[in-house]
Every structure is written in C-alpha cells, then in structure tokens.
Short mmCIF file of C-alpha atoms and ligand atoms in Angstrom, two decimals:
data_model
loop_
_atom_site.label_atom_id
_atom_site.label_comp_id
_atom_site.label_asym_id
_atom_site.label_seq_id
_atom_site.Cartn_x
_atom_site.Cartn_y
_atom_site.Cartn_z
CA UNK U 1 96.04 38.55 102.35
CA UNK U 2 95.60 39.54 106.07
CA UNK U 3 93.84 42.50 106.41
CA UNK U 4 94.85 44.62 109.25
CA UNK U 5 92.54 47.67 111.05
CA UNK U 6 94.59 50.05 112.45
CA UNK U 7 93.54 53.08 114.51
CA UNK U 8 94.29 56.50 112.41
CA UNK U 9 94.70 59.44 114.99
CA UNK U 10 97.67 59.51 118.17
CA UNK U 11 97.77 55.85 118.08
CA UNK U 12 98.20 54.97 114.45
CA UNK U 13 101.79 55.36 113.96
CA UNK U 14 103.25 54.06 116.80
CA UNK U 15 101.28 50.54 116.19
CA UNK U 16 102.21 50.56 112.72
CA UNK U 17 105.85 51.52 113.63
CA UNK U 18 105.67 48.03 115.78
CA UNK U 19 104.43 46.11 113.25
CA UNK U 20 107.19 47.46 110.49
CA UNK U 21 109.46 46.61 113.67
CA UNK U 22 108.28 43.21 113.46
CA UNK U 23 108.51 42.92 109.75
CA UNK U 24 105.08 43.74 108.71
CA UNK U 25 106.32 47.40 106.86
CA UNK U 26 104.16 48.70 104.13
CA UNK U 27 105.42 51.08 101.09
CA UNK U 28 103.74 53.95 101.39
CA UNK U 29 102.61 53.87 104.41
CA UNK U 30 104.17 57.58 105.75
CA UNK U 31 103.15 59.12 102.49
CA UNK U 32 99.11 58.53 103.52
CA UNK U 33 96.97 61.58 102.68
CA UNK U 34 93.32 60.88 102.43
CA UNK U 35 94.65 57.36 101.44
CA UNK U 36 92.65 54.32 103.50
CA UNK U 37 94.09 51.04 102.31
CA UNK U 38 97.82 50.16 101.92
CA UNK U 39 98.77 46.71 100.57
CA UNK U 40 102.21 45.06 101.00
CA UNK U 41 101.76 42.24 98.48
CA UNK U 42 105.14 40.92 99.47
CA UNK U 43 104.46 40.91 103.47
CA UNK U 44 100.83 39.43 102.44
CA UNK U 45 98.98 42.53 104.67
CA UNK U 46 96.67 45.03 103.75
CA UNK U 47 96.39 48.32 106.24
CA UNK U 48 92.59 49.78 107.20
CA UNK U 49 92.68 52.79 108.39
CA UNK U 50 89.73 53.33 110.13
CA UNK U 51 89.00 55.36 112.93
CA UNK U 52 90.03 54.12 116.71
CA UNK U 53 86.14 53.45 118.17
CA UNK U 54 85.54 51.14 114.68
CA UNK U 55 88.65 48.88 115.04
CA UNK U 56 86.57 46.05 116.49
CA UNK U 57 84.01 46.55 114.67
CA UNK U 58 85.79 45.82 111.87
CA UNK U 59 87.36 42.95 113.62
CA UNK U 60 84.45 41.40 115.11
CA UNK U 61 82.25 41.75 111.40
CA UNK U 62 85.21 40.25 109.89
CA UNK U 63 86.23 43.26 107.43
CA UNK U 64 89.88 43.06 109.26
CA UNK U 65 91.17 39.48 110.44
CA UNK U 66 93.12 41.57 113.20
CA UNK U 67 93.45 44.89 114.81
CA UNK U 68 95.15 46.92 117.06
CA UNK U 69 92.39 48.97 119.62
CA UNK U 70 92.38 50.49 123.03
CA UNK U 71 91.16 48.50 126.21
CA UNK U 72 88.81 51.09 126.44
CA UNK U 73 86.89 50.54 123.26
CA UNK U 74 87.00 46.66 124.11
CA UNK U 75 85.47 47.16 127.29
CA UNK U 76 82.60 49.82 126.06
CA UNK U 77 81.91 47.87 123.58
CA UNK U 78 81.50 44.50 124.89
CA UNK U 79 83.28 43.35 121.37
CA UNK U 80 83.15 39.66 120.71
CA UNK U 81 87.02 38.98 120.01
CA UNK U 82 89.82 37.61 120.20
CA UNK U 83 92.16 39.79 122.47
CA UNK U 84 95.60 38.41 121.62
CA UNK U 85 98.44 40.36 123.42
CA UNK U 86 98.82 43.46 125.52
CA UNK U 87 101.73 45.92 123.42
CA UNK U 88 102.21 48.31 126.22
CA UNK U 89 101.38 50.98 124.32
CA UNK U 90 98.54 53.90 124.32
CA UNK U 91 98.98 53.59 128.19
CA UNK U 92 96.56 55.57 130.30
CA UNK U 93 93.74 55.35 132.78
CA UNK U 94 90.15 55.37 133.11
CA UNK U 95 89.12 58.05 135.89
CA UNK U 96 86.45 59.89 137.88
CA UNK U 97 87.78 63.75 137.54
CA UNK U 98 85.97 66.47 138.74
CA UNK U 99 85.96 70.67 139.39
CA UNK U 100 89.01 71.48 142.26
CA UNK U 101 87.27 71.94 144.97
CA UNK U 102 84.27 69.90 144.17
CA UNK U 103 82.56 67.93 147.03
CA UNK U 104 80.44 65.15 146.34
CA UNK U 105 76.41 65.48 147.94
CA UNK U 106 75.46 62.02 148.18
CA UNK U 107 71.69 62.55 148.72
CA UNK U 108 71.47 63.69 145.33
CA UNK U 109 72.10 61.83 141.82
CA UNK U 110 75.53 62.22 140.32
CA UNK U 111 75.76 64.12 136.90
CA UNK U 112 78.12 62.53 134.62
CA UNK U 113 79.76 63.43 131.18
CA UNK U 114 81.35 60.81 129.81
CA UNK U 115 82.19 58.86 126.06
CA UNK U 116 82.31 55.77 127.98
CA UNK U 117 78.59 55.16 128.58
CA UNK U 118 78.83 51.89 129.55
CA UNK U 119 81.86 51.27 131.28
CA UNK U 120 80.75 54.72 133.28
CA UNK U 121 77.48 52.34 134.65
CA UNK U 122 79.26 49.38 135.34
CA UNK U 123 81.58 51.27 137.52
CA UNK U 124 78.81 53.18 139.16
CA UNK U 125 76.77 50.14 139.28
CA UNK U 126 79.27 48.57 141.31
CA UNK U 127 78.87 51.25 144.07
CA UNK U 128 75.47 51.36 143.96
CA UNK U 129 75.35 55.18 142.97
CA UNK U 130 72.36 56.51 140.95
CA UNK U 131 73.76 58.53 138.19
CA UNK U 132 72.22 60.79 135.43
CA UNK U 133 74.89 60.12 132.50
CA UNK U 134 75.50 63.12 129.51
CA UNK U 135 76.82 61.27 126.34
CA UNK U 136 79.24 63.41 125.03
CA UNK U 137 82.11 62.79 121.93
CA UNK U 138 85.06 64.84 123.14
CA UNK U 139 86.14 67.92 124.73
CA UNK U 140 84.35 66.27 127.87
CA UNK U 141 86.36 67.94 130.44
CA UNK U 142 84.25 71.06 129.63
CA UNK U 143 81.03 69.69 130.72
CA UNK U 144 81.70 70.14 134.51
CA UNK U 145 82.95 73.82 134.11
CA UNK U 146 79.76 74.90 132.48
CA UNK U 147 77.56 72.93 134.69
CA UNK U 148 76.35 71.03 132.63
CA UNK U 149 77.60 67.61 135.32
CA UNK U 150 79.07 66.74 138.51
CA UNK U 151 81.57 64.86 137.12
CA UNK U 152 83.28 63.32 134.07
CA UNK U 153 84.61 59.71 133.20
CA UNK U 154 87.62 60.10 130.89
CA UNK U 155 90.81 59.03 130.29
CA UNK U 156 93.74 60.23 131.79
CA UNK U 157 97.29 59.99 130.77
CA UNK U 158 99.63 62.58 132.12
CA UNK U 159 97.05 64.68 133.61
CA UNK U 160 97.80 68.25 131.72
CA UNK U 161 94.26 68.19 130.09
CA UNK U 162 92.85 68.74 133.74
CA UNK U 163 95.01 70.25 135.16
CA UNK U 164 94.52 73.34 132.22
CA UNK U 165 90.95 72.87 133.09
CA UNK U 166 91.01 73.37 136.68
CA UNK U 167 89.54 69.81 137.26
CA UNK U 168 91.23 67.12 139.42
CA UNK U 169 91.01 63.22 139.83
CA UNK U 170 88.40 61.90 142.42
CA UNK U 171 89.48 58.54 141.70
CA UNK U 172 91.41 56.28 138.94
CA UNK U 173 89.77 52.25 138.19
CA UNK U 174 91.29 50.54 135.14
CA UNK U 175 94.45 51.00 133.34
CA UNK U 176 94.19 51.24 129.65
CA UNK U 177 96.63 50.11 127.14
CA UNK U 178 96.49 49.08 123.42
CA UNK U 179 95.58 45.24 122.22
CA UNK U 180 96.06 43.11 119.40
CA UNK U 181 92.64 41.54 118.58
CA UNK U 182 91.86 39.22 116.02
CA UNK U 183 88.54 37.80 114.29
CA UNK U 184 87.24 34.39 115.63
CA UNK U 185 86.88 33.07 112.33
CA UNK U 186 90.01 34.30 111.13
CA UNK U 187 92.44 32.78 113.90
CA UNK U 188 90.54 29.45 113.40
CA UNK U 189 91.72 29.88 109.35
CA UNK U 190 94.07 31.77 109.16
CA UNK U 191 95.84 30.72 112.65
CA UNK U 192 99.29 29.89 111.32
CA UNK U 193 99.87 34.20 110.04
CA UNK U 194 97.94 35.22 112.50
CA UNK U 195 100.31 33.26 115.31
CA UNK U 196 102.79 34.15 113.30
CA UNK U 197 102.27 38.14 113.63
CA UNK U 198 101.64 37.54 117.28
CA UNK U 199 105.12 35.89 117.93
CA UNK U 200 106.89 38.86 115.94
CA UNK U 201 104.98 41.43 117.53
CA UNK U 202 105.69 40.33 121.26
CA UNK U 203 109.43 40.00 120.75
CA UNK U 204 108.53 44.22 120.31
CA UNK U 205 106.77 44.70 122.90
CA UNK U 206 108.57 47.46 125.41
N1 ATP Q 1 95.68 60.90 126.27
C1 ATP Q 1 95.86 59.65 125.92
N2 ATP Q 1 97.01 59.02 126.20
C2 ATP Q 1 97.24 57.75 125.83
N3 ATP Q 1 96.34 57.01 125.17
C3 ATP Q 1 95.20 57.58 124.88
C4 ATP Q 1 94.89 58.91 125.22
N4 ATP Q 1 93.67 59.20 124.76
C5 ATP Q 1 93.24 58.09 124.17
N5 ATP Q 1 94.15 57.11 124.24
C6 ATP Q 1 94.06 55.73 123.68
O1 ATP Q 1 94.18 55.86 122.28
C7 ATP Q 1 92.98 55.43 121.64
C8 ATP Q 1 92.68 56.38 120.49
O2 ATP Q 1 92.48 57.66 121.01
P1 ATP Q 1 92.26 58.92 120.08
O3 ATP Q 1 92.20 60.10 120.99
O4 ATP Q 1 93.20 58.89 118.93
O5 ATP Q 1 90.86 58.59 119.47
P2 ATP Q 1 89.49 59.30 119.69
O6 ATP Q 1 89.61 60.70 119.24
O7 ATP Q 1 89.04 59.02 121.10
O8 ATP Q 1 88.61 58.43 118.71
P3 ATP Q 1 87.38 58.85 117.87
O9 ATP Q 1 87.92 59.90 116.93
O10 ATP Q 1 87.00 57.58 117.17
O11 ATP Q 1 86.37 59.35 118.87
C9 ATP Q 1 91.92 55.40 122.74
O12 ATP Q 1 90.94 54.43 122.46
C10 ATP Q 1 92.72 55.09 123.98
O13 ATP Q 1 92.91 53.69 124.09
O1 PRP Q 2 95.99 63.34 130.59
P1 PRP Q 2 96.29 63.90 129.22
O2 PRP Q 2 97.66 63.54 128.75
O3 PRP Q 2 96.00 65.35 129.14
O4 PRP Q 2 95.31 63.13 128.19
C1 PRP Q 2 93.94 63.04 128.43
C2 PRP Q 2 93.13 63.61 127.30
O5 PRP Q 2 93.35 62.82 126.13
C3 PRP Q 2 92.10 62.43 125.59
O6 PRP Q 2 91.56 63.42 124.79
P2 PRP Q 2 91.72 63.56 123.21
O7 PRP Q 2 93.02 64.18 122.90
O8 PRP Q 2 91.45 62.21 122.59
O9 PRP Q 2 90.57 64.59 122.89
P3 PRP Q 2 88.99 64.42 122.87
O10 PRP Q 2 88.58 63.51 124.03
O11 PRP Q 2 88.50 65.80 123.03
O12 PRP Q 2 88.67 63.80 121.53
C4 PRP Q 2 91.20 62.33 126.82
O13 PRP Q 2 89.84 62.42 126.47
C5 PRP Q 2 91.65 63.50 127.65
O14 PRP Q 2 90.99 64.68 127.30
#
C-alpha cells in the first residue's frame, strides 16, 4: 500500500480533490474529524494527514512514499527528495513586504520577521545585506507594525493580508506552487505506482 502525506489546512482538499480526480478517491475522506489515516484498500493508498511544514519530512524519513508540499517548505528545508511534478496549485510568491511608507537605511542592519529562516538568508546573502532575522510561526505581518523589524519575508498570494495591515511589497523573488514529491527509496521500489500516480495526476494538472 502507498502511503500518501498530504498537507491538512487550505491546501489539503484541493490536492486530495486532484488525486480523487485522477482516480486515487478515498471513502471517507470528507467525513475526517480528528481522523489522521484513511485507507482505500481497493485504490492500494493510505492518506497521512499531517501538517503542511512535515510533508517532507515524512517523505524524506520514508513514513509516506509520496507527498504533496509547497515549494516553500522544499526550499527551507533543503529536503532530500524526489520532486516529481509541479500541479499548479497553492500558487503564490515569496516577498520582501514592508510598513507603507517605509524607506530602507542602508548603513544600518535590516530587521527581519520571517518563517522562512533560511530561504530569508540565502536571498539576503545574495545581496550581500547584513540582516538581524526574528523567527516567527505566523501572524508575521504584525512584527513590522509593532516594531519589532524592518521588514518581513512572507508569502504573498493576492495581497489582502497587507494590504489590511498597511504594509506593501518592496520586492517579490520566487514563485511558489505545490509539488508532488516522492521518497528515494520508494520510486526505486515502488516505481511502477508511483509512475503510475504521476501520469494520472498530470493529465489534472490546470
Ligand atoms: N496565502 C496563500 N495562498 C496560496 N498558497 C499558500 C498561501 N499560504 C500558504 N500557501 C501554500 O500552502 C502551504 C500550506 O500553507 P498553510 O497556510 O495551510 O500552512 P501553514 O499554516 O503555513 O503551516 P503550519 O501550520 O505547518 O505552519 C504553504 O506551504 C504554501 O506553499
Ligand atoms: O496575500 P494573501 O492572499 O493575503 O495571503 C498571504 C497570507 O497567507 C499566509 O498566511 P496564513 O493564512 O497561512 O496565516 P499565518 O502565516 O498567520 O499562519 C501568509 O503567511 C500571508 O499572511
């Protein structure tokens, strides 16, 4: 049996309505409650529901053969997987955003607020800018309105979240989109299901 990690939250049900799409549907599935593995004995998959930063973890430790996870989880966490196909889904983008009205001092070091600790110093890296970087788990357009940073690196989609908060874009640097991902392991054993899911799923890709 395949098992499948699939992020629970605003991207959960439209992956697993593509996969029912491409003939991977699951009993039970839109009954869920506090309910964290569904089975289809007859499709051969098993569902993990596990939360959208622990997808590839789960992939890459081999609990789930394949998953379906943000590029930006991928990226911050470096994971060691196979990234299979792009479904054009959970589009957004990775961007600088910052107070209106905010303008940049360059002699000083550049507060940040960000869940993306990584891919925040890569990018900054990249321009050579020293940055002081706040670790923060959600809600991160607040950080710049209390003072607490500069700036924030966040995700963007269609902008309402800053543009409630009085906050603008300084600057947008990677697109962000949702990918199937499978174990190494797995597609080397289990290659002919796996290739199999792949096929289906891509004929349902928008
Ligand atoms: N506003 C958005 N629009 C489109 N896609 C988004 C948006 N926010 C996040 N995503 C994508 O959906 C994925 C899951 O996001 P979601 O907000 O459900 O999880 P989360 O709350 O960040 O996760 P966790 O609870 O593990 O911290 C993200 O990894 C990203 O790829
Ligand atoms: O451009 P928009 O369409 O407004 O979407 C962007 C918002 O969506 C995400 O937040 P999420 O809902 O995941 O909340 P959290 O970061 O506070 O967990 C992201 O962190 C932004 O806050």
């Amino acid at each position: 049996m395949l098992n499948i990690a699939l992020p629970k939250g605003r991207l959960g049900d439209k992956v697993y309505d593509m996969l029912a799409a491409a003939g991977y549907d699951c009993p039970g599935y839109y009954e869920q409650n506090r309910k964290l593995v569904f089975e289809s004995p007859e499709k051969n998959v098993r569902y993990l529901l596990v939360k959208p930063s622990d997808v590839a973890i789960y992939v890459e430790h081999h609990a789930a053969d394949v998953g379906i996870v943000g590029k930006d989880i991928l990226l911050e966490q470096g994971s060691d997987v196979y990234e299979l196909l792009d479904l054009n889904i959970g589009k957004c983008r990775m961007a600088v955003a910052a107070p209106e009205g905010y303008v940049e001092d360059k002699n000083r070091t550049l507060r940040v607020a960000t869940k993306y600790v990584n891919i925040t110093k890569e990018f900054y890296a990249g321009r050579n800018r020293e940055i002081d970087i706040i670790k923060l788990n959600g809600s991160i357009e607040l950080a710049p309105l209390l003072g607490l940073t500069d700036v924030i690196v966040d995700i963007v989609e269609t902008g309402s979240t800053l543009r409630e908060n009085h906050l603008k874009v300084i600057e947008e640097f990677r697109n962000i989109s949702a990918r199937f991902i499978a174990n190494k392991t797995s597609f080397k054993f289990e290659n002919a299901i796996i290739s199999d899911m792949m096929t289906k799923l891509r004929e349902q890709i928008k």
